[in-house]
mmCIF file of C-alpha atoms in Angstrom:
data_model
loop_
_atom_site.group_PDB
_atom_site.id
_atom_site.type_symbol
_atom_site.label_atom_id
_atom_site.label_comp_id
_atom_site.label_asym_id
_atom_site.label_seq_id
_atom_site.Cartn_x
_atom_site.Cartn_y
_atom_site.Cartn_z
ATOM 1 C CA MET A 275 20.416 -4.385 14.298
ATOM 2 C CA ASN A 276 21.253 -5.557 17.819
ATOM 3 C CA LYS A 277 19.345 -8.816 18.471
ATOM 4 C CA VAL A 278 18.449 -7.823 22.041
ATOM 5 C CA ILE A 279 16.932 -4.537 20.895
ATOM 6 C CA LEU A 280 15.146 -6.281 18.016
ATOM 7 C CA LYS A 281 13.617 -8.823 20.400
ATOM 8 C CA LYS A 282 12.378 -6.001 22.667
ATOM 9 C CA PHE A 283 10.829 -4.242 19.678
ATOM 10 C CA LEU A 284 8.986 -7.395 18.624
ATOM 11 C CA ARG A 285 7.692 -8.121 22.134
ATOM 12 C CA ALA A 286 6.813 -4.540 23.069
ATOM 13 C CA GLY A 287 3.132 -5.008 22.221
ATOM 14 C CA PHE A 288 0.813 -2.327 20.920
ATOM 15 C CA ILE A 289 -1.857 0.056 22.227
ATOM 16 C CA GLU A 290 -5.420 -0.128 20.960
ATOM 17 C CA LYS A 291 -8.117 2.083 22.504
ATOM 18 C CA THR A 292 -5.841 2.917 25.495
ATOM 19 C CA THR A 293 -5.313 -0.796 26.209
ATOM 20 C CA ILE A 294 -1.880 -2.430 25.880
ATOM 21 C CA GLU A 295 -2.081 -5.638 23.859
ATOM 22 C CA ALA A 296 0.677 -8.250 23.836
ATOM 23 C CA THR A 297 2.486 -9.184 20.624
ATOM 24 C CA THR A 298 2.461 -12.973 20.490
ATOM 25 C CA GLN A 299 3.413 -13.533 16.854
ATOM 26 C CA GLY A 300 4.858 -11.518 13.994
ATOM 27 C CA VAL A 301 5.005 -7.739 13.681
ATOM 28 C CA PRO A 302 1.886 -5.604 14.361
ATOM 29 C CA GLN A 303 0.265 -4.078 11.275
ATOM 30 C CA GLY A 304 1.527 -0.529 10.786
ATOM 31 C CA SER A 305 4.525 -1.019 13.046
ATOM 32 C CA LEU A 306 7.580 1.133 12.302
ATOM 33 C CA ASN A 307 9.651 -2.037 12.636
ATOM 34 C CA LEU A 308 8.032 -3.651 9.609
ATOM 35 C CA PRO A 309 9.735 -1.645 6.800
ATOM 36 C CA SER A 310 13.041 -1.737 8.695
ATOM 37 C CA LEU A 311 12.909 -5.521 9.075
ATOM 38 C CA SER A 312 11.888 -5.910 5.432
ATOM 39 C CA LEU A 313 14.912 -3.921 4.292
ATOM 40 C CA ILE A 314 17.204 -6.002 6.511
ATOM 41 C CA VAL A 315 15.791 -9.270 5.137
ATOM 42 C CA LEU A 316 16.017 -8.162 1.483
ATOM 43 C CA SER A 317 19.271 -6.225 1.802
ATOM 44 C CA GLY A 318 21.329 -9.017 0.192
ATOM 45 C CA LEU A 319 19.032 -9.681 -2.769
ATOM 46 C CA GLU A 320 20.412 -6.912 -4.976
ATOM 47 C CA GLU A 321 23.978 -8.022 -4.253
ATOM 48 C CA ARG A 322 23.101 -11.653 -5.024
ATOM 49 C CA LEU A 323 21.634 -10.634 -8.379
ATOM 50 C CA ALA A 324 24.678 -8.490 -9.213
ATOM 51 C CA LYS A 325 27.086 -11.362 -8.496
ATOM 52 C CA THR A 326 25.054 -13.859 -10.497
ATOM 53 C CA PHE A 327 24.478 -11.627 -13.530
ATOM 54 C CA LYS A 328 27.890 -10.035 -13.978
ATOM 55 C CA ARG A 329 28.845 -7.637 -16.800
ATOM 56 C CA ASN A 330 25.222 -6.642 -17.309
ATOM 57 C CA ARG A 331 24.277 -10.169 -18.474
ATOM 58 C CA GLY A 332 20.511 -10.266 -18.875
ATOM 59 C CA LYS A 333 20.355 -6.576 -17.922
ATOM 60 C CA ILE A 334 19.066 -7.484 -14.462
ATOM 61 C CA HIS A 335 18.267 -4.624 -12.071
ATOM 62 C CA ALA A 336 16.351 -4.605 -8.773
ATOM 63 C CA ILE A 337 14.321 -1.835 -7.138
ATOM 64 C CA ILE A 338 13.458 -2.648 -3.513
ATOM 65 C CA TYR A 339 11.164 -0.663 -1.205
ATOM 66 C CA ALA A 340 10.394 -2.296 2.167
ATOM 67 C CA ASP A 341 8.823 -5.663 1.230
ATOM 68 C CA ASP A 342 7.948 -4.672 -2.358
ATOM 69 C CA PHE A 343 10.385 -5.034 -5.200
ATOM 70 C CA ILE A 344 10.681 -4.998 -8.993
ATOM 71 C CA ILE A 345 13.301 -6.894 -10.947
ATOM 72 C CA THR A 346 13.808 -5.920 -14.579
ATOM 73 C CA GLY A 347 15.417 -8.022 -17.293
ATOM 74 C CA GLU A 348 15.887 -8.121 -21.047
ATOM 75 C CA SER A 349 13.590 -11.121 -21.616
ATOM 76 C CA LYS A 350 10.762 -13.087 -20.047
ATOM 77 C CA GLU A 351 12.791 -16.295 -20.365
ATOM 78 C CA VAL A 352 15.677 -14.931 -18.272
ATOM 79 C CA LEU A 353 13.296 -13.714 -15.568
ATOM 80 C CA GLU A 354 11.346 -16.986 -15.447
ATOM 81 C CA ASN A 355 14.178 -19.497 -15.751
ATOM 82 C CA GLU A 356 17.040 -17.751 -13.965
ATOM 83 C CA VAL A 357 15.900 -14.812 -11.848
ATOM 84 C CA MET A 358 12.788 -16.238 -10.208
ATOM 85 C CA PRO A 359 14.499 -19.442 -8.960
ATOM 86 C CA LEU A 360 17.307 -17.291 -7.547
ATOM 87 C CA VAL A 361 14.802 -15.065 -5.712
ATOM 88 C CA GLU A 362 12.916 -18.097 -4.356
ATOM 89 C CA ASP A 363 16.154 -19.626 -3.053
ATOM 90 C CA PHE A 364 17.229 -16.334 -1.493
ATOM 91 C CA LEU A 365 13.890 -15.886 0.301
ATOM 92 C CA ALA A 366 13.899 -19.514 1.461
ATOM 93 C CA GLU A 367 17.207 -18.812 3.215
ATOM 94 C CA GLN A 368 15.401 -16.056 5.145
ATOM 95 C CA GLY A 369 12.470 -18.324 6.001
ATOM 96 C CA LEU A 370 10.172 -16.627 3.452
ATOM 97 C CA LYS A 371 8.250 -17.673 0.354
ATOM 98 C CA LEU A 372 7.557 -15.741 -2.832
ATOM 99 C CA SER A 373 3.828 -15.056 -3.204
ATOM 100 C CA LYS A 374 2.653 -16.620 -6.468
ATOM 101 C CA GLU A 375 -0.555 -14.543 -6.387
ATOM 102 C CA LYS A 376 1.270 -11.227 -6.135
ATOM 103 C CA THR A 377 4.122 -12.089 -8.491
ATOM 104 C CA HIS A 378 3.836 -11.778 -12.245
ATOM 105 C CA ILE A 379 6.110 -11.242 -15.210
ATOM 106 C CA THR A 380 5.003 -8.732 -17.820
ATOM 107 C CA HIS A 381 6.392 -6.482 -20.536
ATOM 108 C CA ILE A 382 6.558 -2.820 -19.563
ATOM 109 C CA SER A 383 4.265 -1.941 -22.473
ATOM 110 C CA GLN A 384 1.562 -4.088 -20.827
ATOM 111 C CA ARG A 385 1.632 -1.886 -17.687
ATOM 112 C CA PHE A 386 1.948 -2.711 -13.976
ATOM 113 C CA ASP A 387 1.410 -0.973 -10.625
ATOM 114 C CA PHE A 388 4.103 -0.364 -8.014
ATOM 115 C CA LEU A 389 3.820 1.638 -4.790
ATOM 116 C CA GLY A 390 0.587 3.255 -5.968
ATOM 117 C CA PHE A 391 1.993 4.230 -9.369
ATOM 118 C CA HIS A 392 0.793 2.948 -12.720
ATOM 119 C CA ILE A 393 3.897 2.310 -14.830
ATOM 120 C CA ARG A 394 3.882 1.798 -18.573
ATOM 121 C CA LYS A 395 5.607 2.627 -21.840
ATOM 122 C CA TYR A 396 3.307 3.925 -24.582
ATOM 123 C CA GLY A 397 3.357 4.040 -28.368
ATOM 124 C CA ARG A 398 5.805 2.820 -30.969
ATOM 125 C CA GLU A 399 8.637 4.785 -29.408
ATOM 126 C CA LEU A 400 7.712 3.314 -26.007
ATOM 127 C CA LYS A 401 7.505 6.638 -24.193
ATOM 128 C CA PHE A 402 7.811 5.965 -20.459
ATOM 129 C CA LEU A 403 5.107 7.429 -18.188
ATOM 130 C CA THR A 404 4.055 6.982 -14.584
ATOM 131 C CA LYS A 405 0.761 8.155 -13.128
ATOM 132 C CA PRO A 406 -1.424 7.427 -10.078
ATOM 133 C CA ALA A 407 -2.787 3.887 -10.150
ATOM 134 C CA LYS A 408 -6.572 3.503 -10.436
ATOM 135 C CA ALA A 409 -6.685 1.666 -7.099
ATOM 136 C CA SER A 410 -4.920 4.573 -5.395
ATOM 137 C CA VAL A 411 -7.318 7.142 -6.905
ATOM 138 C CA LYS A 412 -10.309 5.053 -5.843
ATOM 139 C CA SER A 413 -8.944 4.608 -2.304
ATOM 140 C CA PHE A 414 -8.193 8.329 -1.941
ATOM 141 C CA LEU A 415 -11.657 9.406 -3.084
ATOM 142 C CA ALA A 416 -13.242 6.846 -0.749
ATOM 143 C CA ASP A 417 -11.281 8.370 2.141
ATOM 144 C CA ILE A 418 -12.385 11.883 1.148
ATOM 145 C CA LYS A 419 -16.010 10.700 0.989
ATOM 146 C CA VAL A 420 -15.796 9.187 4.478
ATOM 147 C CA THR A 421 -14.247 12.384 5.842
ATOM 148 C CA ILE A 422 -16.993 14.572 4.355
ATOM 149 C CA ARG A 423 -19.760 12.313 5.651
ATOM 150 C CA ALA A 424 -18.192 12.078 9.111
ATOM 151 C CA ASN A 425 -18.138 15.886 9.362
ATOM 152 C CA PHE A 426 -21.743 16.549 8.385
ATOM 153 C CA GLY A 427 -22.306 18.704 11.468
ATOM 154 C CA SER A 428 -18.811 20.194 11.650
ATOM 155 C CA SER A 429 -17.925 23.743 10.731
ATOM 156 C CA THR A 430 -16.922 24.427 7.145
ATOM 157 C CA GLU A 431 -13.558 25.694 8.375
ATOM 158 C CA ASN A 432 -12.810 22.425 10.173
ATOM 159 C CA LEU A 433 -13.805 20.344 7.154
ATOM 160 C CA ILE A 434 -11.585 22.385 4.822
ATOM 161 C CA HIS A 435 -8.591 21.956 7.131
ATOM 162 C CA LEU A 436 -9.123 18.179 7.155
ATOM 163 C CA LEU A 437 -9.521 17.959 3.388
ATOM 164 C CA ASN A 438 -6.604 20.278 2.636
ATOM 165 C CA SER A 439 -4.170 18.110 4.612
ATOM 166 C CA LYS A 440 -5.304 14.986 2.755
ATOM 167 C CA ILE A 441 -5.243 16.619 -0.687
ATOM 168 C CA THR A 442 -1.808 18.139 -0.047
ATOM 169 C CA GLY A 443 -0.278 14.833 1.039
ATOM 170 C CA TRP A 444 -1.757 12.839 -1.845
ATOM 171 C CA THR A 445 -0.887 15.323 -4.600
ATOM 172 C CA ASN A 446 2.651 15.847 -3.298
ATOM 173 C CA TYR A 447 3.241 12.101 -3.528
ATOM 174 C CA TYR A 448 2.160 12.023 -7.188
ATOM 175 C CA ARG A 449 3.365 15.452 -8.335
ATOM 176 C CA HIS A 450 6.364 13.955 -10.164
ATOM 177 C CA SER A 451 4.178 11.776 -12.417
ATOM 178 C CA ALA A 452 1.872 12.456 -15.368
ATOM 179 C CA ALA A 453 -0.975 13.304 -13.012
ATOM 180 C CA SER A 454 -2.438 16.599 -14.270
ATOM 181 C CA LYS A 455 -5.589 15.032 -15.786
ATOM 182 C CA ILE A 456 -6.134 12.872 -12.713
ATOM 183 C CA PHE A 457 -5.724 15.906 -10.434
ATOM 184 C CA SER A 458 -8.486 17.675 -12.384
ATOM 185 C CA TYR A 459 -10.648 14.550 -12.086
ATOM 186 C CA ILE A 460 -10.057 14.544 -8.311
ATOM 187 C CA ASP A 461 -11.196 18.189 -8.102
ATOM 188 C CA ASN A 462 -14.381 17.411 -10.017
ATOM 189 C CA ARG A 463 -15.271 14.454 -7.807
ATOM 190 C CA ILE A 464 -14.623 16.370 -4.577
ATOM 191 C CA TYR A 465 -16.711 19.302 -5.854
ATOM 192 C CA LYS A 466 -19.669 16.948 -6.439
ATOM 193 C CA MET A 467 -19.282 15.441 -2.953
ATOM 194 C CA LEU A 468 -19.270 18.880 -1.354
ATOM 195 C CA ASP A 469 -22.213 19.997 -3.469
ATOM 196 C CA ARG A 470 -24.255 17.105 -2.031
ATOM 197 C CA TRP A 471 -22.929 17.867 1.463
ATOM 198 C CA THR A 472 -24.134 21.492 1.333
ATOM 199 C CA ARG A 473 -27.560 20.575 -0.090
ATOM 200 C CA LYS A 474 -28.189 17.999 2.650
ATOM 201 C CA ARG A 475 -27.197 20.492 5.340
ATOM 202 C CA HIS A 476 -29.625 23.095 4.008
ATOM 203 C CA GLN A 477 -32.516 21.216 2.455
ATOM 204 C CA ASN A 478 -34.838 24.203 2.878
ATOM 205 C CA LYS A 479 -32.525 26.646 1.137
ATOM 206 C CA GLY A 480 -32.293 27.398 -2.561
ATOM 207 C CA PHE A 481 -29.422 26.905 -4.973
ATOM 208 C CA ARG A 482 -28.381 30.571 -4.973
ATOM 209 C CA TRP A 483 -28.294 30.873 -1.156
ATOM 210 C CA ILE A 484 -26.164 27.725 -0.810
ATOM 211 C CA TYR A 485 -23.652 28.809 -3.431
ATOM 212 C CA GLN A 486 -23.319 32.319 -2.011
ATOM 213 C CA LYS A 487 -22.557 30.807 1.400
ATOM 214 C CA TYR A 488 -20.154 28.014 0.407
ATOM 215 C CA PHE A 489 -18.794 28.716 -3.086
ATOM 216 C CA GLN A 490 -17.166 31.518 -5.003
ATOM 217 C CA ARG A 491 -15.594 32.028 -8.402
ATOM 218 C CA TYR A 492 -11.991 30.911 -8.380
ATOM 219 C CA LYS A 493 -9.266 33.058 -9.974
ATOM 220 C CA SER A 494 -11.705 34.639 -12.441
ATOM 221 C CA SER A 495 -12.544 31.218 -13.892
ATOM 222 C CA ARG A 496 -15.908 29.567 -14.310
ATOM 223 C CA ARG A 497 -15.192 27.023 -11.592
ATOM 224 C CA TRP A 498 -16.970 27.263 -8.248
ATOM 225 C CA HIS A 499 -14.583 27.114 -5.329
ATOM 226 C CA PHE A 500 -15.506 25.790 -1.870
ATOM 227 C CA HIS A 501 -14.517 28.164 0.942
ATOM 228 C CA ALA A 502 -15.249 29.371 4.475
ATOM 229 C CA LYS A 503 -15.233 32.884 5.898
ATOM 230 C CA ILE A 504 -12.844 33.177 8.829
ATOM 231 C CA LYS A 505 -11.058 35.851 10.843
ATOM 232 C CA ASN A 506 -7.323 36.272 10.374
ATOM 233 C CA SER A 507 -4.771 37.197 13.054
ATOM 234 C CA LYS A 508 -5.870 40.832 12.823
ATOM 235 C CA GLN A 509 -9.521 39.838 13.324
ATOM 236 C CA ASN A 510 -10.383 40.835 9.778
ATOM 237 C CA MET A 511 -12.718 38.680 7.690
ATOM 238 C CA THR A 512 -10.981 36.611 5.026
ATOM 239 C CA TYR A 513 -11.466 33.370 3.099
ATOM 240 C CA LEU A 514 -10.155 29.891 3.819
ATOM 241 C CA ASN A 515 -10.167 28.076 0.478
ATOM 242 C CA LEU A 516 -10.259 24.383 -0.265
ATOM 243 C CA LYS A 517 -7.035 23.289 -1.939
ATOM 244 C CA LEU A 518 -7.423 22.257 -5.554
ATOM 245 C CA ALA A 519 -5.441 19.193 -6.576
ATOM 246 C CA SER A 520 -4.987 20.689 -10.044
ATOM 247 C CA ASP A 521 -3.120 23.661 -8.542
ATOM 248 C CA THR A 522 -0.254 21.311 -7.688
ATOM 249 C CA LYS A 523 2.499 21.851 -10.238
ATOM 250 C CA ILE A 524 3.902 18.757 -11.925
ATOM 251 C CA ARG A 525 7.658 18.549 -11.386
ATOM 252 C CA ARG A 526 9.494 15.947 -13.440
ATOM 253 C CA HIS A 527 12.503 14.149 -12.015
ATOM 254 C CA THR A 528 15.718 15.149 -13.737
ATOM 255 C CA ASN A 529 17.868 12.383 -15.185
ATOM 256 C CA CYS A 530 21.232 12.979 -13.545
ATOM 257 C CA ASN A 531 22.986 10.825 -16.148
ATOM 258 C CA ASN A 532 22.205 13.269 -18.976
#
């Protein structure tokens, strides 16, 4: 990247509540420059590892995403005694330090989280599976809860549009993992949140009235489905349904080497 342009990016400041704030140090949180700069800083790490561990010695491989990375190896000793010192030296050349708190060495059967995914090999045959990390599920449901509470007086249609965009984005991110059970769990938790939301809005109404207004049977199943009655482009009454996470089809990545 051109140094002049980079300097302008770093000193451009940021806008908060319509006020321009100066950038005096570092990169603002959430800046588009942050992942780009991280990739530039770490761009030579993979090459350094490849040169040091030639002919697949130690079976060292690196996966880098912005400022997060995983380095795999055939043994804990190789990673501790050879790889980690190399990484520390490489980062020191860039003016950075490896975080001891966020860095740990573990066997893949003992599980670890990366980019919101829980990664582990299970059983005697060490079957490899990825699924949404518990922290990611907890964070997503907390966001859904805040959205529902913040829209207590909003129309049902508006709330469904807000929730559908969040559910679609989150499930699409995890649709290539073993997430079917977690998607069903997400549906159950959201249903309970919306059940409380409807009861608080209509404290003087009975169970049957509330469910006739907000819920309907979904695809001939026993599940109650949250919906809103709206008019389509032809001004005819129709239903706007809440997206179910469990309706997202799991699509496995294909191993191109097979």
